[in-house]
XYZ file of C-alpha atoms in Angstrom:
691
model
C 18.257 11.003 -15.015
C 18.324 12.766 -17.795
C 19.208 16.600 -18.009
C 16.061 19.241 -18.570
C 16.455 22.453 -19.693
C 16.159 24.649 -17.038
C 12.918 26.675 -18.668
C 11.149 23.443 -18.872
C 11.141 22.412 -14.820
C 8.222 23.011 -13.026
C 6.395 24.030 -15.424
C 3.136 21.479 -14.600
C 3.399 21.492 -11.015
C 4.749 25.048 -9.929
C 3.819 24.749 -6.772
C 4.907 20.971 -5.817
C 8.472 22.248 -6.662
C 8.742 25.156 -4.818
C 10.798 25.737 -1.499
C 9.865 26.208 1.831
C 11.534 27.844 4.680
C 11.267 26.845 8.110
C 12.942 28.908 10.265
C 17.049 28.781 9.160
C 16.204 25.521 7.426
C 15.219 25.324 3.618
C 13.134 22.444 2.249
C 13.793 22.385 -1.423
C 9.885 21.631 -2.711
C 6.904 20.179 -1.110
C 7.333 16.327 -1.795
C 7.761 14.116 1.421
C 8.789 10.466 0.782
C 6.703 9.904 4.292
C 7.524 7.075 6.608
C 7.317 3.283 5.673
C 8.652 0.042 7.823
C 10.175 -2.256 5.506
C 11.857 -4.942 7.536
C 15.074 -3.918 6.558
C 15.327 -2.691 10.078
C 15.903 -5.615 11.649
C 18.519 -7.448 9.368
C 22.097 -6.977 10.207
C 23.157 -5.825 6.740
C 20.022 -4.000 6.503
C 21.561 -0.238 6.946
C 23.456 -0.944 3.679
C 20.178 -2.106 1.708
C 18.544 0.789 3.361
C 21.563 2.907 2.607
C 20.900 2.035 -1.216
C 17.013 2.188 -1.005
C 16.989 5.433 -0.064
C 19.517 6.874 -1.888
C 18.278 6.215 -4.642
C 14.899 8.092 -4.391
C 17.090 10.862 -2.105
C 18.548 11.492 -6.179
C 15.834 11.458 -7.865
C 14.890 15.499 -6.086
C 12.524 14.612 -2.960
C 12.570 17.212 -0.689
C 12.386 15.243 2.478
C 12.365 11.280 3.142
C 10.986 10.006 6.490
C 12.567 6.675 7.377
C 10.755 3.785 8.463
C 9.348 3.906 12.542
C 12.376 3.551 15.009
C 11.964 2.230 18.976
C 13.266 4.334 21.066
C 13.984 1.555 23.237
C 13.064 -2.179 23.473
C 9.817 -1.995 24.986
C 8.532 -0.007 21.653
C 9.987 -2.371 19.274
C 6.914 -3.720 16.670
C 7.929 -7.280 17.732
C 8.053 -8.576 14.715
C 11.474 -9.194 13.834
C 13.108 -12.547 13.701
C 16.833 -12.178 12.635
C 17.810 -10.816 16.347
C 17.935 -6.930 15.411
C 15.700 -4.603 16.154
C 14.477 -1.321 14.891
C 16.244 0.588 17.459
C 17.978 3.832 18.210
C 19.337 4.246 22.049
C 23.082 3.886 22.018
C 26.436 4.918 20.049
C 26.576 1.588 18.311
C 22.931 2.035 16.903
C 23.758 5.644 15.930
C 27.125 4.102 13.628
C 24.076 1.724 12.327
C 22.280 4.388 10.994
C 25.291 6.560 9.964
C 25.529 4.131 7.248
C 22.968 5.449 5.659
C 22.594 9.086 6.420
C 26.437 9.647 4.740
C 25.128 7.556 1.655
C 21.694 9.256 1.581
C 23.602 12.548 2.007
C 26.193 12.138 -0.700
C 23.300 11.522 -2.894
C 21.081 14.454 -2.179
C 23.439 16.746 0.063
C 19.955 19.481 0.136
C 17.730 16.613 0.799
C 16.381 16.884 4.472
C 16.358 12.876 6.259
C 14.625 12.656 9.178
C 14.387 9.696 11.624
C 10.532 8.608 12.729
C 10.585 7.712 16.341
C 8.134 5.034 16.686
C 7.092 3.525 20.443
C 4.250 1.058 18.968
C 3.300 0.764 22.936
C 0.114 -1.452 23.403
C 0.623 -2.582 19.797
C 4.153 -3.964 20.624
C 3.724 -7.582 19.478
C 5.478 -9.380 22.919
C 4.747 -9.466 26.737
C 6.750 -6.385 26.827
C 4.873 -4.153 25.709
C 3.768 -0.906 27.977
C 0.628 1.698 27.714
C -1.042 4.484 29.856
C -4.105 1.632 31.432
C -4.003 -2.340 30.788
C -6.319 -2.281 28.431
C -5.530 -4.764 25.076
C -5.807 -3.523 21.253
C -8.284 -5.770 19.583
C -5.264 -6.381 17.150
C -3.020 -7.378 19.793
C -2.847 -10.374 21.728
C -0.991 -9.116 24.700
C -2.337 -6.953 27.140
C -0.012 -3.793 28.223
C 1.814 -2.972 31.147
C 0.017 0.076 32.531
C 3.144 2.226 33.791
C 3.904 3.702 36.742
C 5.206 7.215 37.185
C 9.006 6.552 36.885
C 8.510 4.241 33.799
C 6.574 7.660 31.923
C 9.455 9.420 32.702
C 11.818 6.936 31.441
C 9.853 6.651 28.728
C 10.086 10.466 27.644
C 14.234 10.224 28.740
C 14.692 7.183 26.236
C 12.457 9.524 23.695
C 14.833 12.320 23.949
C 17.845 10.114 23.802
C 16.674 8.605 20.503
C 15.845 11.914 18.905
C 19.989 13.298 20.226
C 21.190 9.845 19.217
C 19.389 10.418 15.428
C 21.206 13.955 15.340
C 24.203 12.095 16.204
C 23.929 9.528 13.541
C 23.449 12.371 10.794
C 19.959 12.721 10.497
C 18.548 16.438 9.844
C 15.028 15.612 12.199
C 12.862 13.592 13.674
C 9.254 12.880 13.483
C 7.693 11.721 16.515
C 4.457 9.758 15.472
C 1.778 10.489 18.244
C -1.291 8.659 15.941
C -2.151 5.307 14.789
C -2.843 3.530 18.158
C 1.172 3.924 19.462
C 1.682 4.791 22.352
C 1.350 8.758 22.792
C -1.579 8.132 21.015
C -2.424 5.637 23.832
C -2.186 8.366 26.123
C -4.386 10.976 24.602
C -7.629 9.074 24.130
C -9.944 8.302 26.612
C -10.610 4.930 25.865
C -7.228 3.473 25.988
C -6.288 6.004 29.072
C -8.294 5.236 32.080
C -5.874 6.442 34.366
C -6.630 8.904 37.031
C -3.609 10.805 37.684
C -2.019 13.672 36.057
C -0.971 11.320 32.832
C -4.964 10.867 32.459
C -8.920 11.878 33.212
C -9.350 15.765 31.556
C -7.530 15.979 28.113
C -5.474 18.335 29.198
C -4.046 15.685 31.590
C -4.051 13.059 28.563
C -2.003 15.792 26.664
C 0.484 15.635 29.476
C 2.843 12.765 27.975
C 2.943 14.405 24.496
C 4.196 17.441 25.117
C 6.848 16.327 27.816
C 8.190 13.972 24.876
C 7.988 17.253 22.677
C 9.878 19.153 25.168
C 12.454 16.911 26.171
C 13.335 15.907 22.723
C 13.207 19.561 21.350
C 15.851 20.046 24.311
C 18.062 16.977 23.746
C 18.451 18.448 19.864
C 20.032 21.693 18.433
C 17.998 24.496 17.537
C 18.200 24.062 13.853
C 16.836 20.208 13.893
C 14.085 19.590 12.273
C 11.066 18.337 14.415
C 7.760 16.890 13.475
C 5.142 15.381 15.337
C 2.676 13.247 13.690
C -1.034 13.727 14.815
C -4.184 12.091 13.905
C -6.400 14.492 12.488
C -9.224 12.198 12.173
C -8.545 8.830 14.091
C -11.789 7.106 12.922
C -12.478 5.102 16.301
C -15.996 5.231 17.484
C -15.597 7.580 20.206
C -11.894 8.891 19.318
C -10.623 12.750 19.545
C -12.908 15.459 19.399
C -11.968 18.040 16.866
C -11.078 20.763 19.560
C -9.567 17.998 21.005
C -6.950 17.914 17.930
C -6.748 21.484 17.704
C -5.757 22.071 21.339
C -3.194 19.473 20.897
C -1.504 20.683 17.888
C -1.225 24.677 19.203
C 0.147 23.243 22.297
C 2.750 21.155 20.269
C 3.261 24.772 18.383
C 4.262 26.617 21.472
C 6.578 23.495 22.552
C 8.600 24.234 19.093
C 7.854 21.677 16.746
C 8.544 22.416 13.224
C 6.092 21.157 11.540
C 2.812 19.032 12.367
C 2.222 15.994 10.171
C -1.475 14.508 9.935
C -2.566 11.245 9.924
C -5.748 9.437 9.386
C -6.857 6.544 11.685
C -5.649 4.038 14.244
C -4.760 0.808 12.925
C -7.727 -0.844 14.671
C -10.327 1.504 13.086
C -12.824 -0.470 10.457
C -12.282 2.463 7.925
C -9.689 1.991 4.948
C -7.671 4.896 4.697
C -5.013 3.444 2.096
C -6.489 1.040 0.335
C -6.810 1.032 -3.520
C -10.886 1.888 -2.611
C -10.054 4.726 -1.251
C -10.782 7.823 -3.607
C -7.059 9.846 -3.921
C -6.720 12.329 -1.646
C -9.641 11.375 0.481
C -8.501 13.161 3.756
C -6.974 16.094 2.375
C -9.960 18.385 3.472
C -9.253 17.858 7.036
C -5.704 18.786 6.967
C -7.011 22.082 5.783
C -8.869 22.774 8.875
C -5.791 22.277 10.372
C -3.380 24.067 9.010
C -5.883 27.133 9.459
C -5.768 26.871 12.772
C -1.722 26.819 13.205
C 1.555 28.991 11.737
C 3.726 26.123 11.423
C 3.786 24.147 8.240
C 1.415 21.106 7.790
C 1.890 17.890 6.120
C -1.187 15.687 4.607
C -0.717 12.228 3.213
C -2.857 9.481 2.367
C -3.737 8.035 -1.134
C -1.917 10.717 -3.265
C -0.071 8.763 -5.990
C 0.808 11.178 -8.944
C 2.329 14.690 -9.041
C -0.770 16.464 -9.932
C -2.850 15.033 -7.584
C 0.220 16.677 -5.160
C -0.241 19.769 -6.707
C -3.766 19.902 -6.551
C -3.598 19.305 -2.907
C -1.003 22.217 -2.857
C -3.232 24.787 -4.817
C -6.066 24.045 -2.855
C -4.536 25.043 0.581
C -4.656 21.560 1.678
C -1.452 21.291 3.135
C 2.120 22.875 2.990
C 3.987 19.539 2.168
C 3.017 15.946 -0.006
C 3.966 12.753 2.097
C 3.586 10.252 -0.707
C 4.999 7.000 1.129
C 4.290 3.784 -1.250
C 4.631 5.956 -4.309
C 8.228 5.829 -3.570
C 8.066 2.221 -3.199
C 6.493 1.885 -7.120
C 8.553 4.638 -8.756
C 11.937 5.752 -7.038
C 12.323 8.161 -9.760
C 8.491 9.753 -9.142
C 9.839 13.450 -8.517
C 12.550 13.533 -11.287
C 9.853 12.215 -14.000
C 7.223 14.529 -12.502
C 9.928 17.806 -12.940
C 11.084 17.011 -16.107
C 7.755 16.671 -17.863
C 7.968 12.689 -18.443
C 4.563 12.083 -16.279
C 3.511 8.928 -18.337
C 6.490 7.393 -17.383
C 5.322 7.253 -13.924
C 5.188 3.749 -12.385
C 1.858 4.591 -10.284
C 1.491 3.226 -7.142
C -2.407 1.199 -7.262
C -2.608 0.942 -3.427
C -3.009 -2.850 -3.754
C -0.907 -3.274 -0.406
C 0.071 -6.930 -1.634
C 3.723 -6.530 -1.395
C 3.886 -3.798 0.885
C 1.661 -3.510 4.090
C 0.518 -7.282 3.552
C 4.375 -8.049 3.979
C 5.043 -6.218 7.046
C 1.801 -7.394 8.951
C 2.861 -10.651 7.832
C 5.985 -10.586 9.485
C 7.727 -13.027 6.859
C 8.632 -11.363 3.839
C 10.801 -8.295 3.311
C 8.994 -5.846 1.748
C 8.865 -4.779 -1.911
C 6.193 -3.428 -4.294
C 3.632 -5.526 -6.615
C 4.706 -3.177 -10.000
C 8.402 -2.579 -8.638
C 9.703 -5.644 -7.250
C 13.229 -3.536 -7.139
C 11.370 -1.840 -4.214
C 13.801 -2.551 -0.893
C 16.236 -5.162 -3.059
C 17.742 -2.757 -4.906
C 21.205 -4.073 -3.719
C 19.594 -7.992 -4.919
C 17.764 -7.109 -8.405
C 20.666 -5.710 -10.111
C 19.461 -4.458 -13.955
C 22.947 -4.197 -15.372
C 23.428 -3.550 -19.220
C 24.410 -6.807 -20.825
C 27.355 -7.770 -22.110
C 25.665 -10.512 -24.750
C 22.772 -9.031 -26.930
C 20.060 -11.860 -27.301
C 17.006 -12.522 -29.490
C 14.737 -12.821 -27.416
C 10.753 -13.979 -28.191
C 7.572 -13.472 -25.181
C 4.360 -15.112 -25.597
C 1.637 -13.158 -23.615
C 1.099 -9.334 -22.690
C -0.165 -9.925 -19.197
C 1.770 -8.233 -15.767
C 4.722 -11.035 -16.241
C 5.068 -11.001 -19.919
C 5.170 -7.351 -19.834
C 7.454 -7.277 -16.924
C 10.017 -9.299 -18.534
C 10.049 -8.113 -21.870
C 10.674 -4.674 -20.924
C 13.409 -4.933 -18.420
C 15.451 -7.600 -20.357
C 14.866 -4.907 -23.530
C 16.001 -2.269 -21.333
C 18.936 -4.180 -20.536
C 19.712 -4.571 -24.387
C 18.407 -7.564 -25.583
C 16.220 -7.853 -28.984
C 12.570 -8.561 -27.618
C 9.981 -9.417 -29.179
C 6.258 -9.466 -27.527
C 3.273 -11.903 -28.802
C 0.099 -11.272 -27.415
C -3.258 -13.062 -28.923
C -5.927 -10.456 -27.864
C -5.770 -6.536 -28.993
C -4.346 -5.310 -26.021
C -1.934 -5.641 -23.682
C -2.666 -6.635 -19.826
C -4.257 -9.737 -19.077
C -5.654 -10.344 -16.029
C -4.987 -6.926 -15.875
C -7.864 -5.787 -18.213
C -10.490 -7.629 -15.896
C -9.057 -6.279 -12.536
C -9.237 -2.721 -13.276
C -13.155 -2.959 -14.440
C -13.746 -4.074 -10.585
C -14.957 -1.366 -8.354
C -12.686 0.124 -6.251
C -9.720 -1.167 -9.034
C -9.504 1.315 -11.428
C -5.723 2.170 -10.525
C -4.685 -0.737 -12.126
C -4.853 0.944 -15.517
C -2.250 3.016 -14.265
C -0.037 -0.116 -14.298
C -1.356 -0.844 -18.182
C -0.617 3.005 -19.238
C 3.035 2.568 -17.686
C 3.604 -0.971 -19.513
C 2.589 0.433 -22.604
C 4.861 3.725 -22.514
C 7.962 0.940 -21.592
C 7.190 -0.762 -24.459
C 7.900 2.515 -26.273
C 10.870 3.330 -24.578
C 12.600 0.234 -24.841
C 12.130 -0.677 -28.419
C 9.984 -3.492 -27.584
C 8.622 -5.284 -30.639
C 4.703 -5.759 -29.995
C 2.649 -7.734 -31.928
C -1.124 -7.616 -30.825
C -3.779 -10.309 -32.424
C -0.852 -12.556 -32.785
C -1.026 -16.049 -31.794
C 2.466 -18.177 -32.370
C 3.309 -21.814 -32.752
C 6.556 -23.432 -31.726
C 6.673 -23.626 -35.777
C 6.670 -19.746 -35.888
C 8.877 -19.459 -33.030
C 11.686 -22.128 -34.596
C 11.744 -19.868 -37.690
C 12.673 -16.497 -36.641
C 15.810 -18.149 -34.925
C 15.008 -16.901 -31.128
C 17.708 -17.543 -28.613
C 14.753 -17.676 -26.054
C 11.389 -18.313 -25.378
C 10.094 -16.904 -22.332
C 6.286 -17.806 -22.047
C 4.046 -16.247 -20.119
C 0.886 -17.355 -21.755
C -1.368 -17.234 -18.438
C -3.961 -18.738 -17.169
C -7.863 -20.224 -17.931
C -10.338 -20.623 -15.724
C -10.923 -23.991 -14.104
C -14.051 -25.626 -15.078
C -15.438 -27.479 -11.754
C -16.903 -31.611 -12.526
C -20.504 -30.807 -12.108
C -23.526 -31.822 -13.264
C -25.354 -29.270 -15.168
C -22.361 -27.024 -15.589
C -22.924 -26.741 -19.268
C -26.079 -24.918 -18.712
C -26.989 -21.844 -20.049
C -27.418 -20.020 -16.765
C -23.765 -21.197 -16.258
C -20.617 -18.687 -17.049
C -17.196 -17.850 -16.395
C -15.991 -15.010 -14.130
C -14.355 -13.913 -17.681
C -18.095 -13.150 -19.135
C -19.155 -11.882 -16.013
C -16.458 -9.499 -15.646
C -16.540 -8.112 -19.368
C -20.166 -8.185 -19.265
C -20.381 -10.799 -22.512
C -23.646 -12.024 -20.816
C -26.789 -10.517 -18.830
C -26.702 -11.444 -15.698
C -29.364 -12.307 -13.267
C -31.415 -11.242 -9.989
C -30.000 -13.989 -8.345
C -26.626 -15.060 -8.597
C -24.721 -18.127 -7.454
C -20.978 -17.401 -6.704
C -19.083 -20.674 -7.182
C -15.839 -19.846 -5.446
C -14.769 -17.208 -2.302
C -11.116 -16.485 -3.534
C -9.938 -13.270 -4.173
C -12.093 -13.630 -7.866
C -14.836 -14.910 -5.798
C -14.986 -11.605 -4.259
C -13.908 -9.046 -6.856
C -17.473 -10.862 -8.707
C -19.215 -10.091 -5.968
C -18.088 -6.324 -5.578
C -19.493 -6.048 -9.538
C -22.554 -7.376 -9.093
C -23.538 -5.808 -5.943
C -22.388 -2.437 -6.849
C -24.518 0.057 -7.426
C -23.538 3.834 -9.158
C -20.391 5.608 -9.238
C -17.656 3.550 -7.825
C -16.946 4.990 -4.071
C -12.799 4.860 -5.720
C -13.637 7.690 -7.717
C -16.159 9.961 -5.635
C -15.229 10.965 -1.773
C -18.576 11.338 -0.528
C -19.445 8.533 -1.759
C -16.911 6.874 -0.261
C -17.734 8.955 3.385
C -20.925 7.961 2.864
C -19.799 3.578 2.753
C -17.877 4.028 5.502
C -19.532 6.504 8.140
C -17.155 9.396 7.883
C -18.550 13.075 8.571
C -15.694 15.287 7.383
C -18.089 18.173 7.135
C -19.068 18.035 10.859
C -15.673 15.819 12.142
C -17.934 14.029 15.287
C -15.050 11.978 17.597
C -12.830 10.393 15.663
C -14.820 11.513 12.476
C -17.180 8.321 12.430
C -18.545 8.160 16.285
C -22.665 8.011 15.332
C -22.405 8.066 11.610
C -23.947 4.767 10.548
C -22.392 3.555 7.181
C -24.609 3.535 4.002
C -24.181 1.192 1.039
C -25.797 1.686 -2.850
C -26.665 -1.830 -3.425
C -27.811 -3.569 -6.985
C -31.035 -5.102 -6.699
C -29.489 -8.937 -6.553
C -29.617 -11.429 -4.074
C -26.230 -12.926 -4.364
C -24.955 -15.752 -2.859
C -20.650 -16.102 -2.013
C -20.294 -20.029 -1.865
C -16.676 -22.493 -0.830
C -16.028 -25.495 -0.628
C -13.773 -24.878 2.326
C -15.513 -24.734 5.824
C -13.196 -22.038 6.739
C -13.905 -18.389 6.692
C -14.759 -17.106 3.192
C -12.179 -14.509 2.235
C -9.327 -16.243 4.216
C -6.875 -16.159 1.388
C -6.974 -12.103 0.791
C -4.825 -9.514 1.789
C -4.170 -8.948 5.328
C -4.630 -5.122 4.743
C -7.529 -5.118 1.902
C -9.458 -8.647 2.855
C -11.527 -7.383 5.951
C -12.575 -4.521 3.957
C -13.990 -6.420 1.054
C -15.975 -8.822 3.463
C -17.394 -5.639 5.229
C -18.642 -3.811 2.100
C -20.211 -7.292 0.638
C -22.301 -8.027 4.328
C -23.516 -4.256 4.360
C -25.178 -4.976 0.923
C -26.629 -7.958 1.772
C -24.201 -10.557 -0.227
C -24.963 -14.034 1.824
C -21.851 -16.206 1.983
C -22.028 -19.766 2.578
C -19.129 -22.148 3.794
C -18.619 -25.861 3.408
C -20.882 -25.999 0.217
C -20.449 -29.634 -1.762
C -22.153 -28.938 -5.255
C -24.746 -31.177 -7.072
C -25.982 -30.393 -9.544
C -26.935 -27.020 -11.807
C -30.677 -26.933 -13.554
C -33.702 -24.833 -13.872
C -34.166 -24.587 -10.516
C -30.829 -23.131 -9.777
C -27.643 -24.515 -7.785
C -28.289 -27.710 -5.946
C -25.878 -28.165 -3.052
C -25.213 -29.743 0.200
C -24.577 -27.618 3.669
C -23.260 -29.508 6.765
C -25.306 -32.674 5.749
C -28.660 -30.756 4.676
C -29.495 -30.386 1.087
C -29.802 -26.591 -0.052
C -31.174 -24.876 -3.100
C -29.457 -21.719 -4.246
C -32.524 -20.307 -6.566
C -30.273 -19.021 -8.878
C -30.920 -17.165 -12.482
C -27.220 -16.620 -13.100
C -24.253 -19.061 -11.603
C -20.655 -17.626 -12.205
C -17.845 -19.797 -11.891
C -14.474 -18.584 -9.942
C -13.234 -21.928 -9.120
C -9.340 -21.086 -9.622
C -7.692 -21.257 -12.658
C -5.295 -23.728 -14.571
C -1.927 -22.756 -16.140
C -1.774 -22.370 -20.104
C 1.365 -24.715 -21.135
C 1.020 -25.971 -24.198
C 3.484 -24.565 -26.129
C 6.101 -25.270 -23.239
C 6.816 -28.622 -24.954
C 6.301 -28.325 -28.622
C 9.332 -25.296 -28.328
C 11.326 -26.995 -26.067
C 11.019 -30.279 -28.326
C 12.139 -27.652 -31.528
C 15.599 -27.157 -29.514
C 14.601 -24.182 -28.350
C 15.419 -22.871 -24.923
C 12.156 -22.023 -23.120
C 10.884 -20.619 -19.736
C 7.538 -20.479 -18.205
C 6.592 -17.232 -15.837
C 4.073 -16.333 -14.276
C 0.529 -18.087 -14.376
C 1.807 -20.364 -16.567
C 4.381 -21.401 -14.449
C 1.763 -21.529 -11.413
C -1.973 -20.664 -11.511
C -2.959 -20.857 -7.777
C -5.161 -17.703 -7.103
C -4.148 -15.409 -9.153
C -1.110 -13.861 -7.869
C 0.578 -10.572 -9.991
C 3.159 -10.068 -7.358
C 4.559 -13.043 -7.757
C 4.210 -12.814 -11.503
C 6.236 -9.677 -11.772
C 8.546 -10.380 -9.400
C 9.406 -14.168 -11.199
C 9.655 -12.043 -14.000
C 12.126 -9.135 -13.302
C 14.612 -11.821 -11.410
C 13.914 -13.568 -15.129
C 15.249 -10.494 -16.702
C 18.103 -9.839 -14.696
C 19.185 -12.962 -14.963
C 19.041 -13.597 -18.561
């Protein structure tokens, strides 16, 4: 971290960098690294890796860090662990496991407040031992919870308190109790999941009781200056969910029990409303936190899609919150706060909310959480980028995501790097992605890499196509080919008809698109093209009110759950669109788990017709002729857009190696199957670390 004169600090973000006093405790600034489950919590050596992960962010100056969710007992674990190690805290041995993390973090930043999140998954625990207030299965869990009896409820409360006590013993400064998202505490609060008719259910006063007893027990189990935060579902996005009056009543009751901080959360995991995907506007939900803040005296945290310091500053200036939680932005850039404080905003590696390497990996359960734009996230001890001991002269051909990542990381390590790009701009396929409504954030990655090129000393040559003879003449020690992909052209009679265009032409607007459009291919690019051509008006990602209309959210009146009785209304282009695929499986099956469903819902609301099991016959003036389940069908398309996959561009590989130069393929040039920027950037980073 660079040294900056003290009179320049905080100039752009005075509120973000102002301290906050809570009782006898001071949080040094208003920036919180919110809770993210990384998967390292379930690994035997995960505490060593988590220590490095959190300490790197602590050194950069964030005011508070909240860990990924840790269960108070075996019944509350996520159920995803395959290692045999569970994310649990309820014994001296487990406290010692955590002490490795807290000691490293506090060495890195003694003035940081480090909180452990207590997360009991309840009905969302993915194993047969799951429990809940009632035996009501969540639509996103195959297991039905066992309804807790009176003794079982008190045992759960005791386990929460014991977990908090061990957290203090382990060296944490506080705990955050999560009472939202469909987990155990929130399942008690909502009538649809709590059908009890005893003192733990029925009236709202009774449904609140479990949350209150948990907080009461936790507060009694820890010291007076130990922070206790409670994460409340300020808008749960459920039909028939919590009313605004119930939310306020709960917050005020928790305050009376000695909660130090109230953290506002939005949505349950089963809700059909996106809250953290890139299509969600920045700071979309903070107005809800502001309303809650007006009803309590303790500090309130807001969250969701706050990814840059100026967004956080605006949230604070609006009076929406006392503290701002940014979780995934700290995956993308561990130095986010240091860069903001030191006037280096243009160097921030912005979270683009793609979810591909973080939430999708977590939901999959088989891959470690990381970050598409920063593959070092959660891999700090594995992906080490130390200065090189032997400088090499390197050529990188292609300035797409893979080429950019390799070139800048290799140069940062001390290598001499020349980067050649045939077009007039860097970015490759990201230039196409950023044109899709809802993916505007991808421009931030291009801004970041442009600045990285300047800072690392990479020599960039645009509009420069090179061949093996040229590369050989420059005396390079090694060449990295990041030449990307080209669209695959399927073998269909009439594929050269004037009404046919590639997805590249469609996205760039190179040719007019007709009123009736057939899209061949329902992978990620097919869905993106369908989004682009069925969309009307400003992107909902840039307009909170339009986003609310599209997803049926009433921010002003706050009906139950924020959505009850509100019909979604979408603006749709005056086009007929058919999205077709050869496979008979459901369209969009290859899309990310956390975002694919949102894309399917939007396209269906816009009237896009999705056809599967399609065999393409020919394209002519009459349209696209095909066979579907043995029946001949003609799609009367004016335009046919081909999104039928990609082929790697590798023509330089053989000539370069024949010239005696070591060459390596990365990114799409290495593997073109469905564009995968996460794999491309990760591959580039590891190569840069090894070279």
